[in-house]
CSV table of C-alpha atoms and ligand atoms in Angstrom, one decimal:
chain,number,residue,atom,x,y,z
A,120,MET,CA,-2.7,-28.9,1.8
A,121,PRO,CA,0.8,-27.5,1.5
A,122,VAL,CA,1.2,-24.0,0.0
A,123,ASP,CA,4.6,-23.3,-1.5
A,124,VAL,CA,6.5,-20.0,-1.4
A,125,PHE,CA,9.9,-19.5,-3.1
A,126,VAL,CA,12.5,-17.0,-2.0
A,127,VAL,CA,15.2,-16.1,-4.5
A,128,LYS,CA,18.2,-14.0,-3.5
A,129,GLY,CA,20.8,-12.5,-5.7
A,130,ALA,CA,22.4,-9.3,-7.0
A,131,ASP,CA,20.3,-9.1,-10.2
A,132,ALA,CA,16.7,-7.9,-9.5
A,133,ALA,CA,15.4,-9.0,-12.9
A,134,GLN,CA,16.9,-12.5,-12.5
A,135,ASN,CA,15.5,-12.9,-9.0
A,136,ALA,CA,12.0,-12.0,-10.2
A,137,TYR,CA,12.3,-14.2,-13.3
A,138,GLU,CA,13.5,-17.2,-11.3
A,139,ALA,CA,11.0,-16.9,-8.5
A,140,MET,CA,8.1,-16.7,-10.9
A,141,SER,CA,9.4,-19.6,-12.9
A,142,ARG,CA,9.1,-21.7,-9.7
A,143,VAL,CA,5.4,-21.0,-9.3
A,144,PHE,CA,3.9,-20.4,-12.7
A,145,ASP,CA,3.0,-23.7,-14.4
A,146,GLU,CA,0.2,-22.7,-16.8
A,147,ASP,CA,0.1,-22.3,-20.6
A,148,ALA,CA,0.6,-18.6,-20.8
A,149,SER,CA,-0.1,-18.5,-24.6
A,150,GLN,CA,-3.8,-18.9,-23.7
A,151,LEU,CA,-3.8,-16.2,-21.0
A,152,SER,CA,-4.0,-12.4,-20.7
A,153,ILE,CA,-2.0,-11.3,-17.6
A,154,LEU,CA,-1.8,-8.1,-15.6
A,155,LEU,CA,1.3,-7.3,-13.6
A,156,LYS,CA,-0.2,-5.1,-10.9
A,157,VAL,CA,2.8,-3.2,-9.8
A,158,ASN,CA,3.1,-0.7,-7.0
A,159,SER,CA,3.6,2.8,-8.4
A,160,GLY,CA,1.5,4.6,-5.8
A,161,PHE,CA,3.8,7.6,-5.5
A,162,LYS,CA,6.1,9.7,-7.7
A,163,GLY,CA,9.7,9.4,-6.8
A,164,LYS,CA,13.0,7.9,-7.6
A,165,PRO,CA,13.5,4.3,-8.9
A,166,ALA,CA,15.0,1.6,-6.7
A,167,THR,CA,14.3,3.4,-3.4
A,168,GLY,CA,11.8,1.1,-1.9
A,169,LEU,CA,9.0,3.6,-2.7
A,170,CYS,CA,7.6,1.6,-5.6
A,171,THR,CA,8.3,-1.7,-7.4
A,172,HIS,CA,11.8,-1.9,-8.7
A,173,PRO,CA,11.8,-1.5,-12.5
A,174,GLU,CA,14.3,-4.4,-13.0
A,175,ALA,CA,12.0,-6.7,-11.1
A,176,VAL,CA,9.2,-5.7,-13.5
A,177,ARG,CA,11.7,-6.4,-16.4
A,178,GLY,CA,12.4,-9.9,-15.1
A,179,LEU,CA,8.7,-10.7,-15.0
A,180,VAL,CA,8.0,-9.2,-18.4
A,181,ARG,CA,10.8,-11.3,-19.9
A,182,PHE,CA,9.5,-14.4,-18.2
A,183,PHE,CA,6.0,-14.1,-19.6
A,184,LYS,CA,7.3,-13.1,-23.0
A,185,GLU,CA,9.4,-16.2,-23.1
A,186,LYS,CA,6.3,-18.2,-22.2
A,187,HIS,CA,4.5,-16.6,-25.2
A,188,VAL,CA,1.9,-14.9,-23.1
A,189,LYS,CA,-1.2,-14.0,-25.1
A,190,LYS,CA,-1.3,-10.5,-23.8
A,191,LEU,CA,0.6,-8.8,-21.0
A,192,TYR,CA,-0.2,-5.5,-19.2
A,193,VAL,CA,1.7,-3.6,-16.6
A,194,GLY,CA,-0.4,-1.2,-14.6
A,195,ASP,CA,-1.4,0.6,-11.4
A,196,SER,CA,-3.5,3.5,-10.2
A,197,SER,CA,-1.6,5.8,-7.8
A,198,ILE,CA,-2.8,7.4,-4.6
A,199,VAL,CA,-5.4,10.1,-4.9
A,200,GLY,CA,-3.8,13.3,-6.0
A,201,THR,CA,-0.9,11.7,-7.9
A,202,ASP,CA,-0.8,11.3,-11.7
A,203,THR,CA,-0.4,7.5,-12.3
A,204,ILE,CA,1.5,7.9,-15.6
A,205,GLU,CA,3.9,10.4,-14.1
A,206,ALA,CA,4.5,8.1,-11.2
A,207,LEU,CA,5.1,5.1,-13.5
A,208,LYS,CA,7.6,7.2,-15.5
A,209,SER,CA,9.3,8.6,-12.5
A,210,VAL,CA,10.0,5.2,-10.9
A,211,GLY,CA,11.3,3.7,-14.2
A,212,ILE,CA,8.6,1.2,-14.8
A,213,TRP,CA,7.2,3.0,-17.9
A,214,GLN,CA,10.7,3.0,-19.5
A,215,VAL,CA,11.2,-0.8,-18.9
A,216,CYS,CA,7.8,-1.4,-20.5
A,217,GLU,CA,8.7,0.7,-23.5
A,218,GLU,CA,12.1,-1.1,-23.9
A,219,GLU,CA,10.4,-4.5,-23.6
A,220,GLY,CA,7.4,-3.6,-25.8
A,221,VAL,CA,4.7,-4.1,-23.2
A,222,GLU,CA,1.6,-2.0,-22.6
A,223,CYS,CA,1.9,0.1,-19.4
A,224,LEU,CA,-1.2,1.8,-18.2
A,225,ASN,CA,-3.2,3.7,-15.6
A,226,LEU,CA,-5.7,1.1,-14.4
A,227,ASP,CA,-8.4,3.8,-14.0
A,228,ASP,CA,-8.4,4.2,-17.8
A,229,SER,CA,-9.8,0.7,-18.3
A,230,GLY,CA,-13.2,1.8,-16.8
A,231,ILE,CA,-15.2,0.8,-13.7
A,232,GLN,CA,-16.3,-2.5,-12.5
A,233,GLU,CA,-18.6,-2.4,-9.4
A,234,ARG,CA,-18.7,-5.5,-7.2
A,235,ASP,CA,-20.7,-6.5,-4.2
A,236,ILE,CA,-18.6,-7.9,-1.2
A,237,PRO,CA,-19.8,-11.3,0.0
A,238,ASP,CA,-20.4,-11.4,3.7
A,239,PRO,CA,-19.2,-7.8,4.1
A,240,VAL,CA,-17.8,-6.6,7.4
A,241,MET,CA,-16.9,-3.0,6.6
A,242,VAL,CA,-17.9,-2.2,3.0
A,243,GLU,CA,-20.8,-3.7,1.0
A,244,ARG,CA,-19.7,-2.6,-2.5
A,245,LEU,CA,-16.6,-1.2,-4.2
A,246,LYS,CA,-15.7,0.3,-7.5
A,247,LEU,CA,-12.7,-1.2,-9.1
A,248,SER,CA,-10.8,-0.9,-12.4
A,249,ARG,CA,-12.3,-3.1,-15.0
A,250,LEU,CA,-9.0,-4.5,-16.4
A,251,ALA,CA,-8.3,-6.5,-13.2
A,252,PHE,CA,-11.5,-8.5,-13.9
A,253,GLU,CA,-11.1,-8.7,-17.7
A,254,VAL,CA,-7.7,-10.4,-17.7
A,255,ASP,CA,-7.3,-14.1,-17.1
A,256,ARG,CA,-4.6,-13.8,-14.4
A,257,VAL,CA,-3.4,-11.0,-12.1
A,258,VAL,CA,0.1,-11.0,-10.6
A,259,SER,CA,0.4,-8.7,-7.6
A,260,VAL,CA,3.9,-7.2,-7.7
A,261,PRO,CA,4.3,-5.0,-4.6
A,262,VAL,CA,7.5,-3.6,-3.2
A,263,MET,CA,8.2,-4.9,0.3
A,264,LYS,CA,7.6,-2.2,2.8
A,265,THR,CA,6.4,-1.1,6.2
A,266,HIS,CA,3.2,0.9,6.4
A,267,MET,CA,2.4,3.3,9.2
A,268,TYR,CA,-1.2,2.3,9.5
A,269,ALA,CA,-1.4,-1.2,8.0
A,270,GLY,CA,1.9,-2.4,9.5
A,271,ALA,CA,3.2,-3.7,6.1
A,272,SER,CA,2.2,-3.2,2.5
A,273,LEU,CA,2.7,-6.4,0.5
A,274,SER,CA,0.8,-8.3,-2.2
A,275,ILE,CA,-2.7,-8.2,-0.5
A,276,LYS,CA,-2.6,-4.5,0.2
A,277,ASN,CA,-1.1,-3.8,-3.2
A,278,MET,CA,-4.5,-4.7,-4.7
A,279,LYS,CA,-5.9,-1.5,-3.2
A,280,GLY,CA,-4.4,0.1,-6.3
A,281,CYS,CA,-7.2,-1.6,-8.3
A,282,LEU,CA,-9.8,0.5,-6.5
A,283,TYR,CA,-11.2,3.0,-9.0
A,284,GLN,CA,-10.1,6.6,-8.5
A,285,ARG,CA,-11.4,8.0,-5.2
A,286,ASP,CA,-12.8,4.7,-4.1
A,287,LYS,CA,-9.2,4.1,-2.9
A,288,THR,CA,-9.9,6.3,0.0
A,289,ARG,CA,-13.1,4.6,1.0
A,290,LEU,CA,-11.4,2.0,3.2
A,291,HIS,CA,-9.9,4.8,5.2
A,292,ARG,CA,-13.3,6.5,5.7
A,293,ILE,CA,-15.2,3.7,7.4
A,294,PHE,CA,-17.3,4.9,10.3
A,295,LYS,CA,-18.5,1.5,11.5
A,296,PRO,CA,-18.1,-0.2,14.8
A,297,LEU,CA,-15.5,-3.0,14.8
A,298,PRO,CA,-16.6,-6.6,15.2
A,299,GLU,CA,-16.5,-8.0,18.7
A,300,ASN,CA,-13.0,-9.1,19.8
A,301,ALA,CA,-11.6,-7.3,16.7
A,302,ARG,CA,-8.0,-8.1,15.9
A,303,GLY,CA,-7.4,-5.0,13.8
A,304,LYS,CA,-8.7,-1.6,12.8
A,305,CYS,CA,-11.5,-0.7,10.4
A,306,LEU,CA,-8.9,-0.5,7.6
A,307,ASP,CA,-7.7,-4.0,8.3
A,308,TYR,CA,-11.2,-5.4,8.0
A,309,GLY,CA,-11.8,-3.2,4.9
A,310,ILE,CA,-8.7,-4.7,3.2
A,311,MET,CA,-10.1,-8.2,4.1
A,312,ASP,CA,-13.4,-7.2,2.4
A,313,LEU,CA,-11.5,-6.1,-0.7
A,314,ALA,CA,-9.5,-9.3,-0.8
A,315,LYS,CA,-12.8,-11.2,-1.1
A,316,ILE,CA,-13.3,-9.8,-4.6
A,317,CYS,CA,-9.9,-8.6,-5.7
A,318,TYR,CA,-7.2,-11.1,-4.9
A,319,ALA,CA,-4.3,-11.9,-7.2
A,320,ASP,CA,-3.7,-15.3,-8.8
A,321,TYR,CA,0.0,-15.0,-8.1
A,322,ALA,CA,2.3,-12.8,-5.9
A,323,LEU,CA,5.8,-11.7,-6.6
A,324,VAL,CA,7.0,-9.5,-3.7
A,325,ASP,CA,9.8,-7.4,-4.9
A,326,GLY,CA,12.3,-7.2,-2.0
A,327,THR,CA,15.2,-5.8,-4.1
A,328,ILE,CA,15.3,-2.5,-2.2
A,329,ALA,CA,12.6,-2.6,0.5
A,330,MET,CA,11.4,0.2,2.8
A,331,GLU,CA,11.5,0.3,6.6
A,332,GLY,CA,10.3,2.9,9.1
A,333,PHE,CA,7.9,5.6,8.1
A,334,GLY,CA,6.4,3.8,5.0
A,335,PRO,CA,4.6,3.8,2.7
A,336,SER,CA,6.3,7.0,1.4
A,337,GLY,CA,8.6,8.4,4.0
A,338,GLY,CA,10.7,5.4,5.1
A,339,THR,CA,14.3,4.4,4.6
A,340,PRO,CA,15.5,2.0,1.9
A,341,VAL,CA,16.7,-1.4,2.9
A,342,GLU,CA,18.8,-3.6,0.6
A,343,MET,CA,17.4,-7.1,0.6
A,344,ASP,CA,18.2,-8.3,-3.0
A,345,LEU,CA,15.4,-10.9,-3.0
A,346,ALA,CA,12.1,-11.8,-4.5
A,347,VAL,CA,9.3,-13.9,-2.9
A,348,ALA,CA,6.8,-15.7,-5.1
A,349,SER,CA,3.8,-17.9,-4.6
A,350,LYS,CA,0.4,-18.8,-6.0
A,351,SER,CA,-1.0,-17.8,-2.7
A,352,PRO,CA,-0.6,-14.0,-2.1
A,353,VAL,CA,-1.3,-14.4,1.6
A,354,ALA,CA,1.3,-17.0,2.0
A,355,ALA,CA,3.8,-14.8,0.1
A,356,ASP,CA,2.9,-11.9,2.5
A,357,ILE,CA,3.3,-14.1,5.6
A,358,VAL,CA,6.8,-15.2,4.4
A,359,SER,CA,7.7,-11.6,3.5
A,360,LEU,CA,6.7,-10.5,7.0
A,361,ARG,CA,9.0,-13.1,8.5
A,362,LEU,CA,11.8,-11.8,6.2
A,363,MET,CA,11.1,-8.3,7.6
A,364,GLY,CA,11.4,-9.6,11.1
A,365,MET,CA,7.7,-9.0,11.8
A,366,GLU,CA,4.9,-11.1,13.3
A,367,PRO,CA,1.4,-11.7,11.9
A,368,GLY,CA,0.0,-9.3,14.5
A,369,ASP,CA,2.2,-6.5,13.1
A,370,ALA,CA,0.1,-6.4,10.0
A,371,PRO,CA,-3.4,-7.6,11.1
A,372,HIS,CA,-5.0,-7.4,7.7
A,373,ILE,CA,-2.7,-10.2,6.5
A,374,ASP,CA,-3.8,-12.5,9.4
A,375,LEU,CA,-7.4,-11.6,8.8
A,376,VAL,CA,-7.1,-12.6,5.1
A,377,ARG,CA,-5.3,-15.7,6.0
A,378,GLU,CA,-8.1,-16.8,8.2
A,379,ASN,CA,-10.7,-15.7,5.6
A,380,LYS,CA,-9.0,-17.8,2.9
A,381,GLY,CA,-8.8,-20.8,5.3
A,382,LEU,CA,-5.0,-21.0,5.2
A,383,ASP,CA,-3.2,-22.7,8.1
A,384,GLU,CA,0.2,-21.1,8.6
A,385,ASN,CA,1.7,-24.5,9.3
A,386,ASP,CA,0.8,-25.5,5.7
A,387,ILE,CA,3.2,-23.0,4.2
A,388,ARG,CA,6.3,-24.6,2.8
A,389,VAL,CA,9.2,-22.2,2.0
A,390,PHE,CA,12.1,-22.9,-0.4
A,391,PRO,CA,14.9,-22.8,0.5
A,392,GLU,CA,14.1,-24.0,4.1
A,393,ASP,CA,16.9,-21.8,5.6
A,394,TYR,CA,15.5,-18.6,3.9
A,395,LEU,CA,15.4,-16.8,7.3
A,396,LYS,CA,19.2,-16.4,7.1
A,397,TRP,CA,18.3,-13.5,4.8
A,398,ALA,CA,15.8,-11.9,7.3
A,399,LYS,CA,16.4,-8.4,8.7
A,400,ARG,CA,14.6,-6.7,11.5
A,401,PHE,CA,12.8,-3.8,9.9
A,402,VAL,CA,12.1,-0.6,11.8
A,403,ARG,CA,8.3,-0.4,12.2
A,404,ALA,CA,6.4,2.5,10.9
A,405,GLY,CA,5.1,4.8,13.6
A,406,GLU,CA,4.0,8.3,14.3
A,407,GLN,CA,6.8,8.7,16.9
A,408,ASP,CA,9.3,8.8,14.0
A,409,LEU,CA,7.8,12.1,13.0
A,410,GLY,CA,8.0,13.4,16.5
A,411,LEU,CA,11.7,12.6,16.6
A,412,HIS,CA,12.4,14.7,13.6
A,413,TYR,CA,10.0,17.6,14.3
A,414,PRO,CA,9.8,18.1,18.0
A,415,GLN,CA,7.4,21.0,17.7
A,416,PHE,CA,4.8,18.7,16.2
A,417,SER,CA,2.9,15.5,17.1
A,418,THR,CA,0.7,13.6,14.7
A,419,LEU,CA,-2.5,12.0,15.8
A,420,ASP,CA,-3.2,9.6,13.0
A,421,ARG,CA,-6.2,7.4,13.3
A,422,GLY,CA,-6.8,5.6,10.0
A,423,ALA,CA,-5.6,8.2,7.5
A,424,CYS,CA,-4.7,6.8,4.1
A,425,SER,CA,-1.4,7.1,2.2
A,426,ALA,CA,-2.6,10.2,0.4
A,427,CYS,CA,-3.0,12.1,3.7
A,428,HIS,CA,0.3,10.7,5.0
A,429,ALA,CA,2.0,12.0,1.9
A,430,ALA,CA,0.5,15.4,2.3
A,431,VAL,CA,1.5,15.6,6.0
A,432,LEU,CA,5.0,14.4,5.2
A,433,GLN,CA,5.4,17.1,2.5
A,434,PHE,CA,4.1,19.7,4.9
A,435,PHE,CA,6.7,18.7,7.5
A,436,ARG,CA,9.4,18.6,4.9
A,437,TYR,CA,8.8,22.1,3.6
A,438,HIS,CA,7.1,24.0,6.4
A,439,HIS,CA,8.1,22.5,9.8
A,440,ALA,CA,10.3,25.5,10.6
A,441,ASP,CA,7.7,28.1,9.6
A,442,PHE,CA,6.1,28.6,13.1
A,443,PRO,CA,8.8,29.8,15.4
A,444,ASP,CA,6.3,31.8,17.5
A,445,LYS,CA,4.0,28.9,18.1
A,446,GLY,CA,4.1,26.2,20.7
A,447,HIS,CA,3.3,22.6,20.3
A,448,ILE,CA,1.1,21.7,17.4
A,449,THR,CA,-0.8,18.4,16.9
A,450,ILE,CA,-1.7,17.5,13.3
A,451,ALA,CA,-4.8,15.3,13.5
A,452,CYS,CA,-5.9,13.2,10.5
A,453,GLY,CA,-7.9,10.1,9.7
A,454,SER,CA,-11.5,8.9,10.1
A,455,ASP,CA,-11.0,7.0,13.4
A,456,LEU,CA,-10.2,10.1,15.5
A,457,LYS,CA,-12.0,10.3,18.8
A,458,GLU,CA,-13.2,13.4,20.6
A,459,GLU,CA,-11.4,12.5,23.8
A,460,GLU,CA,-8.1,12.1,22.0
A,461,LEU,CA,-8.4,15.5,20.4
A,462,ARG,CA,-9.3,17.0,23.8
A,463,ALA,CA,-6.2,15.4,25.3
A,464,ALA,CA,-4.0,16.8,22.5
A,465,ALA,CA,-5.6,20.2,22.9
A,466,ALA,CA,-4.4,20.3,26.5
A,467,GLU,CA,-0.8,20.1,25.2
A,468,GLY,CA,-1.1,22.9,22.6
A,469,GLU,CA,-2.8,23.6,19.3
A,470,VAL,CA,-4.7,21.0,17.3
A,471,VAL,CA,-5.2,21.2,13.6
A,472,LEU,CA,-7.5,18.9,11.7
A,473,VAL,CA,-6.2,17.8,8.3
A,474,GLY,CA,-8.3,16.2,5.6
A,475,ASN,CA,-12.0,15.8,4.9
A,476,CYS,CA,-12.1,12.7,7.1
A,477,THR,CA,-11.8,15.0,10.2
A,478,ALA,CA,-14.5,17.4,9.1
A,479,ARG,CA,-17.0,16.3,11.8
A,480,PHE,CA,-14.8,18.0,14.4
A,481,ARG,CA,-14.4,21.2,12.4
A,482,ASP,CA,-16.6,23.3,14.8
A,483,SER,CA,-14.1,22.7,17.6
A,484,TYR,CA,-10.7,23.0,15.9
A,485,PRO,CA,-9.0,24.7,12.9
A,486,PHE,CA,-9.7,22.5,9.9
A,487,CYS,CA,-7.9,22.1,6.6
A,488,LYS,CA,-10.1,20.5,4.0
A,489,GLY,CA,-9.0,18.4,1.1
A,490,CYS,CA,-8.9,14.7,0.1
A,491,PRO,CA,-6.0,14.7,0.1
A,492,PRO,CA,-5.3,18.1,1.7
A,493,VAL,CA,-2.6,20.4,0.2
A,494,PRO,CA,0.5,20.9,2.3
A,495,SER,CA,0.6,24.7,1.8
A,496,GLN,CA,-3.0,24.9,2.9
A,497,ILE,CA,-2.1,23.0,6.1
A,498,LYS,CA,0.4,25.8,6.7
A,499,ARG,CA,-2.2,28.5,6.1
A,500,THR,CA,-4.6,26.8,8.5
A,501,ILE,CA,-2.0,26.8,11.2
A,502,GLU,CA,-1.0,30.4,10.5
A,503,GLY,CA,-4.7,31.6,10.5
A,504,GLY,CA,-5.6,29.5,13.5
A,505,LYS,CA,-9.0,29.0,11.8
A,506,THR,CA,-10.7,26.8,9.3
A,507,TYR,CA,-9.2,26.9,5.8
A,508,ASP,CA,-11.8,25.6,3.3
A,509,ASP,CA,-11.9,28.2,0.5
B,39,LIG,S1,-9.1,13.0,3.9
B,39,LIG,FE1,-7.1,12.1,4.0
B,39,LIG,S2,-7.3,10.2,5.1
B,39,LIG,FE2,-9.3,10.9,4.5
B,39,LIG,S3,-9.7,9.8,2.6
B,39,LIG,FE3,-8.9,11.8,2.0
B,39,LIG,S4,-6.7,11.6,1.8
B,39,LIG,FE4,-7.5,9.8,2.9
């Protein structure tokens, strides 16, 4: 059965979102409560590709208001260690909601909903924000961006923001063997498990200002000036990947969810047909980017989540020049680290473990605790050459 995806390109972000949603939404909104699940994972500047563009949110709010929606919410829950309301304010979404008279909220404030995962691969049960299950419809409204560990962060991965508080980090702390012939990492299968219970009814991928390179927080803005909408989030993500010049294998969780939802890629119809004239080849996220900027350092990232990435980036930003007397340093983070990889890194210089996910190796290397860790404490750990866990 065909699945339709619409791409709308233009200079007005609000108009693009409005038009794209009007192509896919055909219900009586006056009978529905709807959550626009935006991406405001980080604090930062508006319209930089870090978070959903506030004008795209405005376009959707106006669309649903004109449809006389029964109740509309705009919300998210930011990465661990970031205040969600401050993030929503910093990226301009809060202000748009105030101007449009719509409730904007931290999803964690709606309470907890625990759900079992059917046929679990990596996680059996997750805690989520209740509102995502109380509303009649959820629209996933991510910003289009690359992701250093998941390949890309689009409408499926955006739903990770519905995980309650620290449960957001659980998918990064999986210590299970991968299935035979695995096509991804533990995180990819964890996201697939999440999508079995928390999958939006609609997707509106905001490609106004996207992000390439060292996403999800340290990449470079890319002007795309488009919006991608579908009733099928996975189809919207596949089309978004194509617009980013990426293949399904570049973001394995999307392909795993496609398979799990039984979608044949050949069944996706895209309007307009010649939409790839707007595609760009995005620079992929990768740890080598950091190495280029900070030659004294390497990162050994094996499954760390966005919160650790943000802490390590901040550490580099503010402290990369603080160790002139030291040689090469490897910052190791993430739950999938292997002993032999650490040993190989130690042969090249110092190794510093960062984040609670690395605690099992703390007897062998200096360790900076925290979930997420604090950048200044990473510095102290390197200076002391010993475990910092006071
Ligand atoms: S220690 Fe780091 S990678 Fe592990 S869950 Fe916490 S923030 Fe994420």
